[in-house]
PDB file of C-alpha atoms in Angstrom:
ATOM      1  CA  MET A   1      11.424  -9.763  15.414  1.00  0.00           C
ATOM      2  CA  LYS A   2      15.327 -11.630  14.871  1.00  0.00           C
ATOM      3  CA  ASP A   3      18.499  -9.418  13.751  1.00  0.00           C
ATOM      4  CA  SER A   4      19.601 -13.077  12.582  1.00  0.00           C
ATOM      5  CA  TYR A   5      16.208 -13.448  10.312  1.00  0.00           C
ATOM      6  CA  PRO A   6      16.778 -11.216   6.890  1.00  0.00           C
ATOM      7  CA  ILE A   7      14.404  -9.407   5.539  1.00  0.00           C
ATOM      8  CA  TYR A   8      13.525  -8.501   1.980  1.00  0.00           C
ATOM      9  CA  LYS A   9      12.102  -5.537   0.321  1.00  0.00           C
ATOM     10  CA  MET A  10       8.858  -6.376  -2.350  1.00  0.00           C
ATOM     11  CA  THR A  11       8.242  -5.113  -5.690  1.00  0.00           C
ATOM     12  CA  ILE A  12       6.333  -5.185  -8.914  1.00  0.00           C
ATOM     13  CA  ASP A  13       8.972  -3.839 -11.592  1.00  0.00           C
ATOM     14  CA  GLU A  14       7.569  -6.013 -14.575  1.00  0.00           C
ATOM     15  CA  VAL A  15       4.391  -6.053 -16.551  1.00  0.00           C
ATOM     16  CA  ASP A  16       3.328  -9.637 -15.321  1.00  0.00           C
ATOM     17  CA  GLU A  17       3.734  -8.940 -11.140  1.00  0.00           C
ATOM     18  CA  GLY A  18       1.198  -8.067  -8.849  1.00  0.00           C
ATOM     19  CA  VAL A  19      -1.843  -9.259  -6.636  1.00  0.00           C
ATOM     20  CA  ASN A  20      -4.092 -11.578  -8.739  1.00  0.00           C
ATOM     21  CA  TYR A  21      -6.634 -13.162  -5.750  1.00  0.00           C
ATOM     22  CA  ILE A  22      -7.435 -12.162  -2.827  1.00  0.00           C
ATOM     23  CA  ALA A  23      -7.573 -14.935  -0.283  1.00  0.00           C
ATOM     24  CA  LEU A  24      -9.712 -15.730   2.443  1.00  0.00           C
ATOM     25  CA  VAL A  25      -7.572 -17.366   4.979  1.00  0.00           C
ATOM     26  CA  GLU A  26      -8.476 -18.576   8.437  1.00  0.00           C
ATOM     27  CA  PHE A  27      -4.718 -17.321   9.157  1.00  0.00           C
ATOM     28  CA  PRO A  28      -3.752 -13.977   7.331  1.00  0.00           C
ATOM     29  CA  ALA A  29       0.413 -13.745   7.197  1.00  0.00           C
ATOM     30  CA  ILE A  30      -0.321  -9.782   7.945  1.00  0.00           C
ATOM     31  CA  GLU A  31      -2.278 -11.080  11.969  1.00  0.00           C
ATOM     32  CA  ARG A  32      -4.585  -9.294  10.822  1.00  0.00           C
ATOM     33  CA  PRO A  33      -7.849  -9.628  10.798  1.00  0.00           C
ATOM     34  CA  PHE A  34     -11.730  -8.705   8.671  1.00  0.00           C
ATOM     35  CA  LYS A  35     -14.438  -7.547  10.043  1.00  0.00           C
ATOM     36  CA  ALA A  36     -17.932  -8.809   8.692  1.00  0.00           C
ATOM     37  CA  PHE A  37     -20.726  -6.958   8.795  1.00  0.00           C
ATOM     38  CA  ALA A  38     -23.707  -8.530   9.098  1.00  0.00           C
ATOM     39  CA  LYS A  39     -28.119  -7.701   9.731  1.00  0.00           C
ATOM     40  CA  LYS A  40     -28.666  -4.146  10.403  1.00  0.00           C
ATOM     41  CA  GLN A  41     -32.312  -3.437  11.982  1.00  0.00           C
ATOM     42  CA  ARG A  42     -33.300  -0.098  10.525  1.00  0.00           C
ATOM     43  CA  PHE A  43     -37.209   1.695  11.044  1.00  0.00           C
ATOM     44  CA  SER A  44     -38.512  -2.285  10.842  1.00  0.00           C
ATOM     45  CA  GLU A  45     -36.092  -2.483   7.667  1.00  0.00           C
ATOM     46  CA  THR A  46     -33.450  -5.430   7.710  1.00  0.00           C
ATOM     47  CA  ASN A  47     -30.138  -4.425   5.396  1.00  0.00           C
ATOM     48  CA  GLU A  48     -28.033  -7.262   4.826  1.00  0.00           C
ATOM     49  CA  LYS A  49     -25.004  -5.948   4.035  1.00  0.00           C
ATOM     50  CA  ARG A  50     -23.159  -9.382   4.176  1.00  0.00           C
ATOM     51  CA  VAL A  51     -20.330  -7.076   4.202  1.00  0.00           C
ATOM     52  CA  LEU A  52     -16.466  -8.016   4.609  1.00  0.00           C
ATOM     53  CA  THR A  53     -13.709  -4.897   4.938  1.00  0.00           C
ATOM     54  CA  GLY A  54      -9.735  -4.948   6.689  1.00  0.00           C
ATOM     55  CA  PRO A  55      -6.734  -4.949   5.861  1.00  0.00           C
ATOM     56  CA  LEU A  56      -4.682  -6.194   2.911  1.00  0.00           C
ATOM     57  CA  ILE A  57      -1.084  -4.841   2.633  1.00  0.00           C
ATOM     58  CA  MET A  58       0.083  -2.661   5.913  1.00  0.00           C
ATOM     59  CA  ALA A  59       3.129  -0.516   4.825  1.00  0.00           C
ATOM     60  CA  ASP A  60       6.374  -0.843   6.508  1.00  0.00           C
ATOM     61  CA  THR A  61       5.168  -4.536   7.967  1.00  0.00           C
ATOM     62  CA  PRO A  62       6.852  -7.230   8.363  1.00  0.00           C
ATOM     63  CA  ILE A  63       5.364 -10.613   7.167  1.00  0.00           C
ATOM     64  CA  PHE A  64       7.598 -13.673   8.301  1.00  0.00           C
ATOM     65  CA  ARG A  65       7.942 -15.985   5.800  1.00  0.00           C
ATOM     66  CA  SER A  66       9.519 -19.282   5.172  1.00  0.00           C
ATOM     67  CA  ASP A  67      10.399 -21.388   2.162  1.00  0.00           C
ATOM     68  CA  GLU A  68      12.947 -23.859   1.330  1.00  0.00           C
ATOM     69  CA  THR A  69      14.753 -21.500  -1.160  1.00  0.00           C
ATOM     70  CA  TYR A  70      15.260 -18.207   1.281  1.00  0.00           C
ATOM     71  CA  GLY A  71      14.692 -20.476   4.365  1.00  0.00           C
ATOM     72  CA  GLU A  72      13.660 -18.023   7.026  1.00  0.00           C
ATOM     73  CA  TYR A  73      13.036 -14.498   6.027  1.00  0.00           C
ATOM     74  CA  TYR A  74      10.546 -11.637   6.594  1.00  0.00           C
ATOM     75  CA  VAL A  75       9.252  -9.149   3.417  1.00  0.00           C
ATOM     76  CA  VAL A  76       8.081  -5.922   3.444  1.00  0.00           C
ATOM     77  CA  PHE A  77       5.826  -4.129   0.507  1.00  0.00           C
ATOM     78  CA  ASP A  78       6.159   0.312   1.157  1.00  0.00           C
ATOM     79  CA  ALA A  79       3.514   1.973   0.691  1.00  0.00           C
ATOM     80  CA  PRO A  80       5.446   4.006  -3.106  1.00  0.00           C
ATOM     81  CA  THR A  81       4.907  -0.214  -3.805  1.00  0.00           C
ATOM     82  CA  ILE A  82       1.573  -1.138  -2.268  1.00  0.00           C
ATOM     83  CA  ARG A  83       0.256   2.163  -4.907  1.00  0.00           C
ATOM     84  CA  LYS A  84       1.291   0.423  -8.105  1.00  0.00           C
ATOM     85  CA  ILE A  85       0.139  -3.044  -7.127  1.00  0.00           C
ATOM     86  CA  VAL A  86      -3.083  -1.336  -6.330  1.00  0.00           C
ATOM     87  CA  GLN A  87      -2.889   0.825  -9.570  1.00  0.00           C
ATOM     88  CA  ARG A  88      -2.375  -2.275 -11.163  1.00  0.00           C
ATOM     89  CA  TYR A  89      -4.625  -3.808  -9.337  1.00  0.00           C
ATOM     90  CA  PHE A  90      -7.584  -2.740 -10.880  1.00  0.00           C
ATOM     91  CA  LYS A  91      -6.352  -1.398 -14.598  1.00  0.00           C
ATOM     92  CA  GLN A  92      -6.297  -5.887 -15.346  1.00  0.00           C
ATOM     93  CA  ASN A  93     -10.190  -5.788 -13.260  1.00  0.00           C
ATOM     94  CA  ASN A  94      -9.052  -8.201 -10.512  1.00  0.00           C
ATOM     95  CA  GLN A  95     -11.441  -7.480  -8.375  1.00  0.00           C
ATOM     96  CA  HIS A  96     -13.671 -10.805  -8.671  1.00  0.00           C
ATOM     97  CA  ASN A  97     -10.807 -13.142  -8.484  1.00  0.00           C
ATOM     98  CA  VAL A  98     -11.285 -14.321  -4.721  1.00  0.00           C
ATOM     99  CA  ASN A  99     -10.901 -17.662  -3.511  1.00  0.00           C
ATOM    100  CA  ALA A 100     -10.858 -19.664   0.318  1.00  0.00           C
ATOM    101  CA  GLU A 101      -7.034 -20.273   1.682  1.00  0.00           C
ATOM    102  CA  HIS A 102      -5.435 -19.966  -1.730  1.00  0.00           C
ATOM    103  CA  SER A 103      -7.127 -23.075  -3.744  1.00  0.00           C
ATOM    104  CA  GLN A 104     -10.485 -22.868  -4.571  1.00  0.00           C
ATOM    105  CA  GLN A 105     -12.322 -20.287  -6.114  1.00  0.00           C
ATOM    106  CA  LEU A 106     -14.754 -18.458  -4.298  1.00  0.00           C
ATOM    107  CA  ASP A 107     -18.067 -17.191  -6.951  1.00  0.00           C
ATOM    108  CA  GLY A 108     -20.221 -14.020  -6.103  1.00  0.00           C
ATOM    109  CA  VAL A 109     -17.429 -12.779  -3.606  1.00  0.00           C
ATOM    110  CA  TYR A 110     -16.432  -9.382  -5.186  1.00  0.00           C
ATOM    111  CA  MET A 111     -14.034  -5.664  -4.058  1.00  0.00           C
ATOM    112  CA  PHE A 112     -16.172  -3.368  -4.296  1.00  0.00           C
ATOM    113  CA  GLU A 113     -13.695  -1.010  -1.969  1.00  0.00           C
ATOM    114  CA  SER A 114     -10.129   0.361  -1.564  1.00  0.00           C
ATOM    115  CA  TYR A 115      -8.412   2.610  -0.463  1.00  0.00           C
ATOM    116  CA  LEU A 116      -5.003   3.586   0.430  1.00  0.00           C
ATOM    117  CA  ILE A 117      -4.344   5.136   3.977  1.00  0.00           C
ATOM    118  CA  ASP A 118      -3.372   9.129   3.248  1.00  0.00           C
ATOM    119  CA  ARG A 119      -3.986  10.664   6.611  1.00  0.00           C
ATOM    120  CA  GLU A 120      -2.579  13.871   4.854  1.00  0.00           C
ATOM    121  CA  ARG A 121      -5.592  13.339   2.312  1.00  0.00           C
ATOM    122  CA  GLY A 122      -7.742  13.020   5.136  1.00  0.00           C
ATOM    123  CA  VAL A 123      -8.739   9.100   4.582  1.00  0.00           C
ATOM    124  CA  ASN A 124      -7.355   7.714   7.531  1.00  0.00           C
ATOM    125  CA  PRO A 125      -7.639   3.978   9.066  1.00  0.00           C
ATOM    126  CA  PRO A 126     -11.329   2.163   9.969  1.00  0.00           C
ATOM    127  CA  ASN A 127     -11.887   1.616  13.412  1.00  0.00           C
ATOM    128  CA  GLY A 128     -10.269  -0.344  14.831  1.00  0.00           C
ATOM    129  CA  TYR A 129      -6.831  -0.443  12.298  1.00  0.00           C
ATOM    130  CA  GLU A 130      -5.720   3.494  13.969  1.00  0.00           C
ATOM    131  CA  ASP A 131      -1.860   2.155  14.348  1.00  0.00           C
ATOM    132  CA  ALA A 132      -1.812   1.565  10.350  1.00  0.00           C
ATOM    133  CA  LYS A 133       0.628   3.187   8.410  1.00  0.00           C
ATOM    134  CA  ASP A 134       0.257   5.675   5.197  1.00  0.00           C
ATOM    135  CA  GLY A 135       0.043   3.838   2.162  1.00  0.00           C
ATOM    136  CA  SER A 136      -1.186   0.780   3.033  1.00  0.00           C
ATOM    137  CA  TRP A 137      -4.455  -0.910   1.553  1.00  0.00           C
ATOM    138  CA  PHE A 138      -7.712  -1.138   3.089  1.00  0.00           C
ATOM    139  CA  GLY A 139     -10.757  -3.377   1.082  1.00  0.00           C
ATOM    140  CA  SER A 140     -14.178  -4.298   1.364  1.00  0.00           C
ATOM    141  CA  PHE A 141     -15.927  -7.658   0.089  1.00  0.00           C
ATOM    142  CA  LYS A 142     -18.980  -8.483  -1.223  1.00  0.00           C
ATOM    143  CA  VAL A 143     -20.484 -11.496  -0.223  1.00  0.00           C
ATOM    144  CA  GLU A 144     -23.368 -12.432  -2.682  1.00  0.00           C
ATOM    145  CA  ASN A 145     -22.661 -16.146  -2.231  1.00  0.00           C
ATOM    146  CA  ASP A 146     -24.684 -17.923   0.660  1.00  0.00           C
ATOM    147  CA  LYS A 147     -22.471 -20.652   1.124  1.00  0.00           C
ATOM    148  CA  VAL A 148     -19.654 -18.566   1.345  1.00  0.00           C
ATOM    149  CA  TRP A 149     -21.441 -16.108   3.417  1.00  0.00           C
ATOM    150  CA  GLU A 150     -22.355 -18.919   6.335  1.00  0.00           C
ATOM    151  CA  GLU A 151     -19.569 -19.623   6.732  1.00  0.00           C
ATOM    152  CA  ARG A 152     -18.018 -16.759   7.332  1.00  0.00           C
ATOM    153  CA  ASP A 153     -16.425 -18.039  10.430  1.00  0.00           C
ATOM    154  CA  GLN A 154     -13.698 -20.500   9.115  1.00  0.00           C
ATOM    155  CA  PHE A 155     -11.853 -17.089   7.990  1.00  0.00           C
ATOM    156  CA  THR A 156     -10.225 -14.450  10.087  1.00  0.00           C
ATOM    157  CA  GLY A 157      -8.726 -12.801   7.248  1.00  0.00           C
ATOM    158  CA  PHE A 158      -7.798 -11.530   3.655  1.00  0.00           C
ATOM    159  CA  SER A 159      -4.418 -12.656   2.062  1.00  0.00           C
ATOM    160  CA  VAL A 160      -3.093 -11.335  -0.935  1.00  0.00           C
ATOM    161  CA  GLU A 161      -1.637 -13.713  -3.717  1.00  0.00           C
ATOM    162  CA  GLY A 162       0.694 -12.931  -6.493  1.00  0.00           C
ATOM    163  CA  VAL A 163       4.135 -12.672  -8.030  1.00  0.00           C
ATOM    164  CA  PHE A 164       6.750 -10.506  -6.678  1.00  0.00           C
ATOM    165  CA  GLY A 165       9.904  -9.580  -7.367  1.00  0.00           C
ATOM    166  CA  MET A 166      12.511  -9.173  -4.154  1.00  0.00           C
ATOM    167  CA  MET A 167      15.355  -7.724  -3.176  1.00  0.00           C
ATOM    168  CA  PRO A 168      17.439  -7.573   0.414  1.00  0.00           C
ATOM    169  CA  ALA A 169      16.323  -4.455   2.293  1.00  0.00           C
ATOM    170  CA  ARG A 170      19.918  -3.741   2.752  1.00  0.00           C
ATOM    171  CA  ARG A 171      19.339  -2.551  -1.425  1.00  0.00           C
ATOM    172  CA  THR A 172      17.120   0.295  -0.696  1.00  0.00           C
ATOM    173  CA  LEU A 173      19.455   2.474   1.454  1.00  0.00           C
ATOM    174  CA  GLU A 174      22.067   1.776  -0.544  1.00  0.00           C
ATOM    175  CA  ALA A 175      19.701   2.554  -3.715  1.00  0.00           C
ATOM    176  CA  GLU A 176      18.950   6.138  -1.855  1.00  0.00           C
ATOM    177  CA  MET A 177      23.005   6.862  -0.545  1.00  0.00           C
ATOM    178  CA  ALA A 178      23.826   5.995  -4.368  1.00  0.00           C
ATOM    179  CA  ALA A 179      21.372   8.227  -5.693  1.00  0.00           C
ATOM    180  CA  LEU A 180      22.344  10.975  -3.294  1.00  0.00           C
ATOM    181  CA  ALA A 181      25.429  10.859  -4.199  1.00  0.00           C
ATOM    182  CA  LYS A 182      24.290  11.153  -8.485  1.00  0.00           C
ATOM    183  CA  ASP A 183      22.841  14.642  -7.552  1.00  0.00           C
ATOM    184  CA  LEU A 184      25.989  15.225  -5.663  1.00  0.00           C
ATOM    185  CA  THR A 185      28.032  15.237  -8.601  1.00  0.00           C
ATOM    186  CA  ALA A 186      25.734  16.497 -10.881  1.00  0.00           C
ATOM    187  CA  PHE A 187      25.441  19.247  -8.038  1.00  0.00           C
ATOM    188  CA  LEU A 188      29.138  19.612  -7.579  1.00  0.00           C
ATOM    189  CA  GLN A 189      29.564  19.879 -11.477  1.00  0.00           C
ATOM    190  CA  HIS A 190      27.273  22.316 -12.028  1.00  0.00           C
ATOM    191  CA  LEU A 191      29.350  24.505  -9.707  1.00  0.00           C
ATOM    192  CA  ASN A 192      32.716  24.227 -10.936  1.00  0.00           C
ATOM    193  CA  PRO A 193      32.500  22.514 -15.174  1.00  0.00           C
ATOM    194  CA  ARG A 194      35.926  21.384 -14.572  1.00  0.00           C
ATOM    195  CA  TYR A 195      34.839  18.995 -11.312  1.00  0.00           C
ATOM    196  CA  ILE A 196      35.709  15.106 -12.320  1.00  0.00           C
ATOM    197  CA  SER A 197      32.452  13.109 -12.420  1.00  0.00           C
ATOM    198  CA  ASN A 198      34.152  10.589 -11.462  1.00  0.00           C
ATOM    199  CA  GLN A 199      36.077  11.555  -8.521  1.00  0.00           C
ATOM    200  CA  ARG A 200      33.745  10.204  -4.793  1.00  0.00           C
ATOM    201  CA  PRO A 201      32.981  13.807  -3.307  1.00  0.00           C
ATOM    202  CA  LYS A 202      34.917  13.508  -0.079  1.00  0.00           C
ATOM    203  CA  LEU A 203      31.477  13.432   2.666  1.00  0.00           C
TER     204      LEU A 203
END
């Protein structure tokens, strides 16, 4: 990662922000592929799985972007933001919103499994993604559309599509320091009621 490129933290503070679609793409921005599970023979019975499983958002992982507004930069989703994204995604019933390359709507493809990596709770990354950080979002999609399944080799991974807010990553640290200063001020006022609230404690 080049130090000259700014880093932005993604947010979803507004009601209309969040993930609206999941796209099947050839070149996923997170640069991690999904896995396709096909036919499996067992005791002479055929189980047609037709399942695509893989990462949707990798927590705390910089994603390179380039556009006319911001130029070249990176964006990062942290674990709390991803959790809010996933909760809003399901609340809005977006599980059937799947397209190809962020353009063509795909019928007969839907999410049926979703989980956030949380090792403390025993929710571990699947095989092949052991480096995924806690808070990363994984999902599985059922492909009932024959044409999409036959052409699945055209795609290698998932890409989320939606509306997000952005803030410079350094402001996250500044906000944390401001919150710490506020807590410290409240603590000092508790110890000494005569402590002036706008006085800056010496650290």
